[in-house]
Structure formats: C-alpha cells, structure tokens
Coordinates of C-alpha atoms in Angstrom, one line a residue:
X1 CA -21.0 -20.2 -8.9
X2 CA -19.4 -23.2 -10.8
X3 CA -16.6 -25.2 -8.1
X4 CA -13.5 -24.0 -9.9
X5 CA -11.6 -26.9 -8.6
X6 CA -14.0 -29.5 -10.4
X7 CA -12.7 -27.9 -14.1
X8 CA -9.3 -26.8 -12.9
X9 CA -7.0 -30.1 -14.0
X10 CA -7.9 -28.9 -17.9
X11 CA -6.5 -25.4 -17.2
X12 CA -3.1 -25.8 -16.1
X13 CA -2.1 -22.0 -15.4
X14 CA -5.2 -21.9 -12.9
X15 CA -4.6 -25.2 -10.7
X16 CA -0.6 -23.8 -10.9
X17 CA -1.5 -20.0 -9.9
X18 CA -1.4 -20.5 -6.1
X19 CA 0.2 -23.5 -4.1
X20 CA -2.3 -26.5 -2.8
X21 CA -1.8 -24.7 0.7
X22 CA -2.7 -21.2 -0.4
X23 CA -5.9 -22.9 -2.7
X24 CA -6.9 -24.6 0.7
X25 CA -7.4 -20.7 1.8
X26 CA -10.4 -20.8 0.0
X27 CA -11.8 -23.7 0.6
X28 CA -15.8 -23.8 1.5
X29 CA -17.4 -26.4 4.0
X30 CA -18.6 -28.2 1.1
X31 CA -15.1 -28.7 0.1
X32 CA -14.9 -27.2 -3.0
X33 CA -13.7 -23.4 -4.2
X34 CA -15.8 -21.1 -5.8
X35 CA -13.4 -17.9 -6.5
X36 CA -9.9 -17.4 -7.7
X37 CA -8.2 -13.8 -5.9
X38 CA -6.7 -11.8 -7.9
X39 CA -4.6 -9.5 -4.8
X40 CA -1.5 -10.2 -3.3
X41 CA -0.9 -13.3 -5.1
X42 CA 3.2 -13.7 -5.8
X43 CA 3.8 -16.8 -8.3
X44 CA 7.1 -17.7 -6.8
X45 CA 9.3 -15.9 -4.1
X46 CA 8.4 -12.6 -4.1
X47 CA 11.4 -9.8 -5.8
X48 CA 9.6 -6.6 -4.7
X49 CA 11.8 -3.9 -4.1
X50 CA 9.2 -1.3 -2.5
X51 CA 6.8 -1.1 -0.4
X52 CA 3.6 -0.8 -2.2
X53 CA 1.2 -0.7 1.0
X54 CA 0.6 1.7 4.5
X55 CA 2.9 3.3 5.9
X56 CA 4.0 6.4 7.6
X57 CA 6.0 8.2 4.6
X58 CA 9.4 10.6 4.5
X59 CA 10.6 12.6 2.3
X60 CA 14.6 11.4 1.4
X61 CA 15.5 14.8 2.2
X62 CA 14.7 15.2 6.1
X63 CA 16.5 12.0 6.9
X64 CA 19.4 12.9 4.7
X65 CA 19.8 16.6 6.8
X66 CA 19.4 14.4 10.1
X67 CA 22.1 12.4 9.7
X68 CA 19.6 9.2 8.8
X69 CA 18.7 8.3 12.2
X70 CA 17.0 5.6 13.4
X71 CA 13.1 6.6 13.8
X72 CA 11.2 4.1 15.7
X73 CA 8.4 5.7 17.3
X74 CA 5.6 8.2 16.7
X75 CA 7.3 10.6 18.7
X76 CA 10.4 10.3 16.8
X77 CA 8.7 10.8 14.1
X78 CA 7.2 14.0 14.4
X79 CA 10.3 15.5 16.9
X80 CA 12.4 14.7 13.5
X81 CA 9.2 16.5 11.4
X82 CA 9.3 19.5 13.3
X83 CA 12.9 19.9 14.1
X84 CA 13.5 20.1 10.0
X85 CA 11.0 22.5 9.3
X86 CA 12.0 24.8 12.3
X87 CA 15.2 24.5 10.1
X88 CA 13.9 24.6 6.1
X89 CA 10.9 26.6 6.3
X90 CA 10.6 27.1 2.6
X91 CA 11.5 24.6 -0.6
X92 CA 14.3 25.5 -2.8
X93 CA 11.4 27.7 -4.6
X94 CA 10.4 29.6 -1.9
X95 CA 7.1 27.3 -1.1
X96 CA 6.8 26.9 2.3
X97 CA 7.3 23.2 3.6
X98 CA 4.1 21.5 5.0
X99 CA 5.5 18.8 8.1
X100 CA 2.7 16.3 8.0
X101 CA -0.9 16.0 5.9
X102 CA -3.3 13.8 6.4
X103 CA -6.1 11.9 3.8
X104 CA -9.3 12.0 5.1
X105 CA -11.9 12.5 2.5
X106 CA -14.4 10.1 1.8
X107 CA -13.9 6.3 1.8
X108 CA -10.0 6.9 1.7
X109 CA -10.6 8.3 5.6
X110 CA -8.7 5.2 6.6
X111 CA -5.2 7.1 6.2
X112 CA -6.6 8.5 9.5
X113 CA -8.7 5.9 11.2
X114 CA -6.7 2.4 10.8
X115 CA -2.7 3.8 12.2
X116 CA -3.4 2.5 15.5
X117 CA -3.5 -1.1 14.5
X118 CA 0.0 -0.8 12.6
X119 CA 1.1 1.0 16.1
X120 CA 0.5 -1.6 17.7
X121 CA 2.2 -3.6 15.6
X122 CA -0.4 -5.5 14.0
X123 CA -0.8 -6.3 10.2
X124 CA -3.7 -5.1 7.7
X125 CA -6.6 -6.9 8.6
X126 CA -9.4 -4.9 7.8
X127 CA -10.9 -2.8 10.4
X128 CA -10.1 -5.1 13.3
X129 CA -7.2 -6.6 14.9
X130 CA -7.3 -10.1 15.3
X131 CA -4.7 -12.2 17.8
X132 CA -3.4 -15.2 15.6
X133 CA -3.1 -17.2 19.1
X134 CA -6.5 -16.9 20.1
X135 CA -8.6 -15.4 16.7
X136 CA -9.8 -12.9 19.6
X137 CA -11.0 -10.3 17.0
X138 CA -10.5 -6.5 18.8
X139 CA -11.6 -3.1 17.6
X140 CA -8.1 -0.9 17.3
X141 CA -10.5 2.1 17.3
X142 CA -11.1 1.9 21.2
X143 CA -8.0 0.4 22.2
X144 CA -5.4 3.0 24.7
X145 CA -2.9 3.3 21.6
X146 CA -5.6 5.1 19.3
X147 CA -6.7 7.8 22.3
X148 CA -2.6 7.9 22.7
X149 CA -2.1 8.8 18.5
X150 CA -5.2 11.1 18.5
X151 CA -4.3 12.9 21.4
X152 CA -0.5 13.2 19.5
X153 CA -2.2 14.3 16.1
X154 CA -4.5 16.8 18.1
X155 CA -1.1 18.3 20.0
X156 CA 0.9 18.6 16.1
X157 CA -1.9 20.1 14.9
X158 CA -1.9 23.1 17.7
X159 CA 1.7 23.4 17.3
X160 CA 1.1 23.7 13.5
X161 CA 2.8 20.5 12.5
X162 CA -0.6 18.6 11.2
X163 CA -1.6 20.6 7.9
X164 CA -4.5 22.5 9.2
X165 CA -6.8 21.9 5.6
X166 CA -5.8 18.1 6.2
X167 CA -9.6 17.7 7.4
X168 CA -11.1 19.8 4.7
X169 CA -9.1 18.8 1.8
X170 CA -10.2 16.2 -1.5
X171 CA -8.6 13.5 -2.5
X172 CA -7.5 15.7 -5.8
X173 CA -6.3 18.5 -3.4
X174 CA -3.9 16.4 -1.5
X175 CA -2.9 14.7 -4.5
X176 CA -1.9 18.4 -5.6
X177 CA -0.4 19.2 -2.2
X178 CA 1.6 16.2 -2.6
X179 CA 2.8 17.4 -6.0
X180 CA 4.5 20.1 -5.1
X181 CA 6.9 18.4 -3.1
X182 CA 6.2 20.3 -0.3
X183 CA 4.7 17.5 2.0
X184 CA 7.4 16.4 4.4
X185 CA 5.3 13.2 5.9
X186 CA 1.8 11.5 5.6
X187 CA 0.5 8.5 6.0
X188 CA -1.0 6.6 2.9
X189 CA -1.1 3.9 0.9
X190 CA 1.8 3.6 -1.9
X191 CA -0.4 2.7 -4.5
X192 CA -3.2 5.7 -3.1
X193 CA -0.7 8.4 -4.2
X194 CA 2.4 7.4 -5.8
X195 CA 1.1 7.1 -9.5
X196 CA -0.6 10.3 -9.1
X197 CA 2.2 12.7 -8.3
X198 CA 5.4 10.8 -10.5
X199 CA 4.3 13.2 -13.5
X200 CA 5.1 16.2 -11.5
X201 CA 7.9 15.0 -9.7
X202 CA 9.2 13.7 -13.1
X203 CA 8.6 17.4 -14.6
X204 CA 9.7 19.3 -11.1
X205 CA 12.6 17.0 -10.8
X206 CA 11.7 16.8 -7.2
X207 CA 13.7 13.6 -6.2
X208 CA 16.5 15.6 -7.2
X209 CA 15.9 17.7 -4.4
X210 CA 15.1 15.0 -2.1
X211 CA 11.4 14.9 -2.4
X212 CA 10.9 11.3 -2.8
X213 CA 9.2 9.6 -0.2
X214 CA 10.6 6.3 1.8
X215 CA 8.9 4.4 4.6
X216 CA 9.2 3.9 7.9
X217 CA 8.5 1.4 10.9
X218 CA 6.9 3.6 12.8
X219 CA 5.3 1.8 16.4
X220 CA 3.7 3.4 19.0
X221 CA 6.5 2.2 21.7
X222 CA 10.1 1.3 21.0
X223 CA 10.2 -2.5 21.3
X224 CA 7.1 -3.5 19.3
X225 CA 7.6 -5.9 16.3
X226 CA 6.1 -3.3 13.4
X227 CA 3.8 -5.3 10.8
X228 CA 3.6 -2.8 8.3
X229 CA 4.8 -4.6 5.5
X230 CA 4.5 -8.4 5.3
X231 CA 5.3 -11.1 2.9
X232 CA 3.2 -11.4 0.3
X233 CA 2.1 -14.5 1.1
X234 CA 0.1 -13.5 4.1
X235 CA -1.8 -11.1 2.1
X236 CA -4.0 -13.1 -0.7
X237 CA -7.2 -11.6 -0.2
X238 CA -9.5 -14.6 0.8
X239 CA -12.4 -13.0 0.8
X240 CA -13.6 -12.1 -2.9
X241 CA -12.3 -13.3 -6.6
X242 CA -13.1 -13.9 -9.6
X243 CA -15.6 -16.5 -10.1
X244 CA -17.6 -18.2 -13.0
X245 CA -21.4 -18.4 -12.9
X246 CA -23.5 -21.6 -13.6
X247 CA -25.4 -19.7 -15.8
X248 CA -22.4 -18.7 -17.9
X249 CA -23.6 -20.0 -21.7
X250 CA -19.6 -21.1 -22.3
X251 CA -17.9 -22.0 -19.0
X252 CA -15.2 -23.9 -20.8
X253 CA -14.7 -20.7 -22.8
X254 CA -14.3 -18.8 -19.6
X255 CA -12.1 -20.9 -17.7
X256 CA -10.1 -20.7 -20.8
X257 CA -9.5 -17.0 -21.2
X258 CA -8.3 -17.0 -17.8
X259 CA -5.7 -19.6 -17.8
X260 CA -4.4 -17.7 -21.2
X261 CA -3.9 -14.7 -19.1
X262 CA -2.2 -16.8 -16.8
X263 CA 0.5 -17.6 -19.3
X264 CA 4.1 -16.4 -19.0
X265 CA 4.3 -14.6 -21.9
X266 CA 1.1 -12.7 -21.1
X267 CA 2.7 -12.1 -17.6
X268 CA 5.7 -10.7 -19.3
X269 CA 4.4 -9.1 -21.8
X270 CA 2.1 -7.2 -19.7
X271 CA 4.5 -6.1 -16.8
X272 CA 7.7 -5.6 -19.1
X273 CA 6.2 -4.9 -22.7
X274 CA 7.7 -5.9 -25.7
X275 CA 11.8 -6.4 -25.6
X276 CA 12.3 -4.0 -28.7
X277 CA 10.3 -1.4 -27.2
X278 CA 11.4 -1.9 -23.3
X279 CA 15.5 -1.7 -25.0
X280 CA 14.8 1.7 -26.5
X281 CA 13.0 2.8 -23.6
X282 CA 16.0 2.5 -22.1
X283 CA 18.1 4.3 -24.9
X284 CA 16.0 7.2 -24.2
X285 CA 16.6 6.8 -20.5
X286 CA 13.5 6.1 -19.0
X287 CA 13.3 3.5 -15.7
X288 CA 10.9 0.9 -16.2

C-alpha cells in the first residue's frame, strides 16, 4: 500500500476528512498511514437525530399505554413486555402480538451473543470488552452478567415471552415478523432492520398505530453508565479502509477520485439530492 499521508497535501478533501488527532488513529510504527476509514467518520459535530446502532428496541405503543416510564434494567424491560401483552393480546387486526424476538441466524447471531457487553455498560468493541484504564481485554461471553441474561432469556422463553421460532428463524423471516408490526421488542442493529421493514410500515401505516420502534438504555443493574450509543467520534473504525496499492498504474488518478467524492457538493448532493427534486418531494409529502 502507497503511505497516503506522503500524497495527501495535493488532495485537500483527504488531509481535511478527519482531524490531525483522529489521522494519528491510524498511524503505523513506521510513521506513516496506509488506509483511509470510511465508518463512523462525522466531518464536524455530529447532527444525528437517531440512533443508528445496538440497542434493545420498543415499540412507541407499549410505553405510550405505560404511562412512558423510566426502563432501566433488563428486568424492567421484560416486566413492561409482558405486562402489555397480558393486556393487548392481539394488534388492531386481530394478529396476535409477539413480546420479544430474537436474530440469530448466521453471521447476524450477534443480536444474541454480544448484549452482555452493552449490560455491563460497555461500548461496541468487537467481541471483547476492553477497560480503557488498564487495556485489560475481557471476554463478555464468560463474564457473571452473560449467565445472568441467558438464564433471563431462558425464563421469558418458558413463560412464552421470547418468540419460540426466534432460534429457527432467517434473517428474511424476522425481517417479515418485523413487518407486520407485531414485534413488541428485540434487540438489533438499526441499520440491520430498519430499511427493511419502512415499505410495510409505510403501506400498513403501522406508526400510526404505534409500531415504530425507539431505544432504550437498557443495563443489567440500575446504576450502570449504559454505552450503547456513543459519540461518533469514538467510533472511526481503525482497523480497515480504503487504501491505494503500489501497483496501481495511476495513483495520482486515484487519490484524485477520492478527494472529488470528498467535495461538498458531492456530499450534498448524495445525502440530500438535487434541491428541485428534494422541494417537490416535499410537495408530495414525503420525509427525507
């Protein structure tokens, strides 16, 4: 790989896309950087207005009937699951009311295997936990807090809260289980299932009926400081990028295209579209 930071002062956008301390991220012990991330990078202070990572998920409607209490805990959590649907067996349309689902097929298993890290009220690492005081890297998979959630998800599922086809199910089934608004609670990954199911929410007008799904804070005691959402900052993906190889028969013509892409007007154009469309859009009275 060429040392991006040897070509960078001719490319503007790319020197400017992170700041010299986030660039430093990626530093090698030769000194140099090889690979630019493309996740979790905000240019700027971040203006996100969702949550677009883990969490455990609600639908509007169950804390809406409770009053909107304060849910803290996994205990809360599913005490406030399985007092609604003792209350709203069915939908509006007669389909019975699922309390909580869980994603467990394939790679995407990790809906299942990585909660107890957020419980304890660590952030996304990967699949460890590592102690920012010490760098003392621990496995969350042996640690007293996963037997604890287990052992929880093991009692919902005798009492017939845990979806009993959670186990069994695709990624394409639970997408469509999902879709029917019927899925009170799961936890996911925003991104993992919220593109998926708008259509049919959008067609079902489902967050009319309080289908829509909010997260929660959720911690395996009351007390614990909840890293389920962090700044963007602390997320830039150090390990893997987009690099340029020495063997590349135009490196100049490389580095170019991606500092175009790096332009504003690219930027804009690509998350907002063009103005005359995005204004009628509007007329028509879709949300962008």
């Amino acid at each position: 790989m060429i040392p991006i930071d040897e070509y960078w002062e001719e490319y503007p956008n790319i020197r400017q896309y992170m700041t010299n301390e986030q660039w430093d991220m990626l530093r090698q012990e030769d000194g140099h950087i090889y690979w630019i991330p493309q996740f979790g990078v905000t240019n700027g202070k971040s203006s996100d207005v969702i949550h677009d990572g883990e969490a455990f998920w609600i639908q509007t409607r169950v804390l809406k009937w409770a009053g909107y209490p304060e849910v803290h805990t996994v205990e809360q959590y599913f005490d406030l699951l399985e007092a609604y649907v003792n209350a709203n067996l069915m939908m509006e349309n007669g389909t019975r009311n699922i309390p909580f689902t869980v994603l467990s097929d394939d790679w995407r298993y990790f809906c299942l295997e990585n909660v107890p890290q957020f419980l304890d009220g660590y952030p996304n690492d990967g699949c460890c936990m590592v102690d920012p005081q010490t760098f003392q890297v621990m496995d969350y998979n042996t640690t007293e807090t996963a037997r604890a959630y287990f052992e929880k998800l093991n009692e919902e599922y005798r009492k017939g809260i845990l979806d009993a086809e959670a186990f069994t199910n695709s990624y394409e089934e639970y997408l469509n289980k999902l879709s029917t608004g019927a899925v009170l609670g799961m936890v996911d990954q925003w991104w993992q299932f919220y593109y998926a199911i708008y259509p049919a929410y959008d067609r079902q007008k489902l967050s009319e009926q309080g289908c829509d799904y909010v997260p929660l804070p959720i911690t395996m005691q009351e007390g614990v400081e909840n890293q389920w959402h962090v700044e963007r900052a602390a997320s830039i993906d150090t390990s893997s990028g987009l690099s340029v190889t020495v063997s590349c028969e135009d490196i100049d013509g490389a580095l170019q295209f991606v500092n175009d892409l790096l332009k504003p007007e690219v930027e804009i154009l690509r998350f907002w579209g063009r103005k005359e469309r995005t204004i009628a859009w509007m007329r028509k009275g879709f949300s962008i």
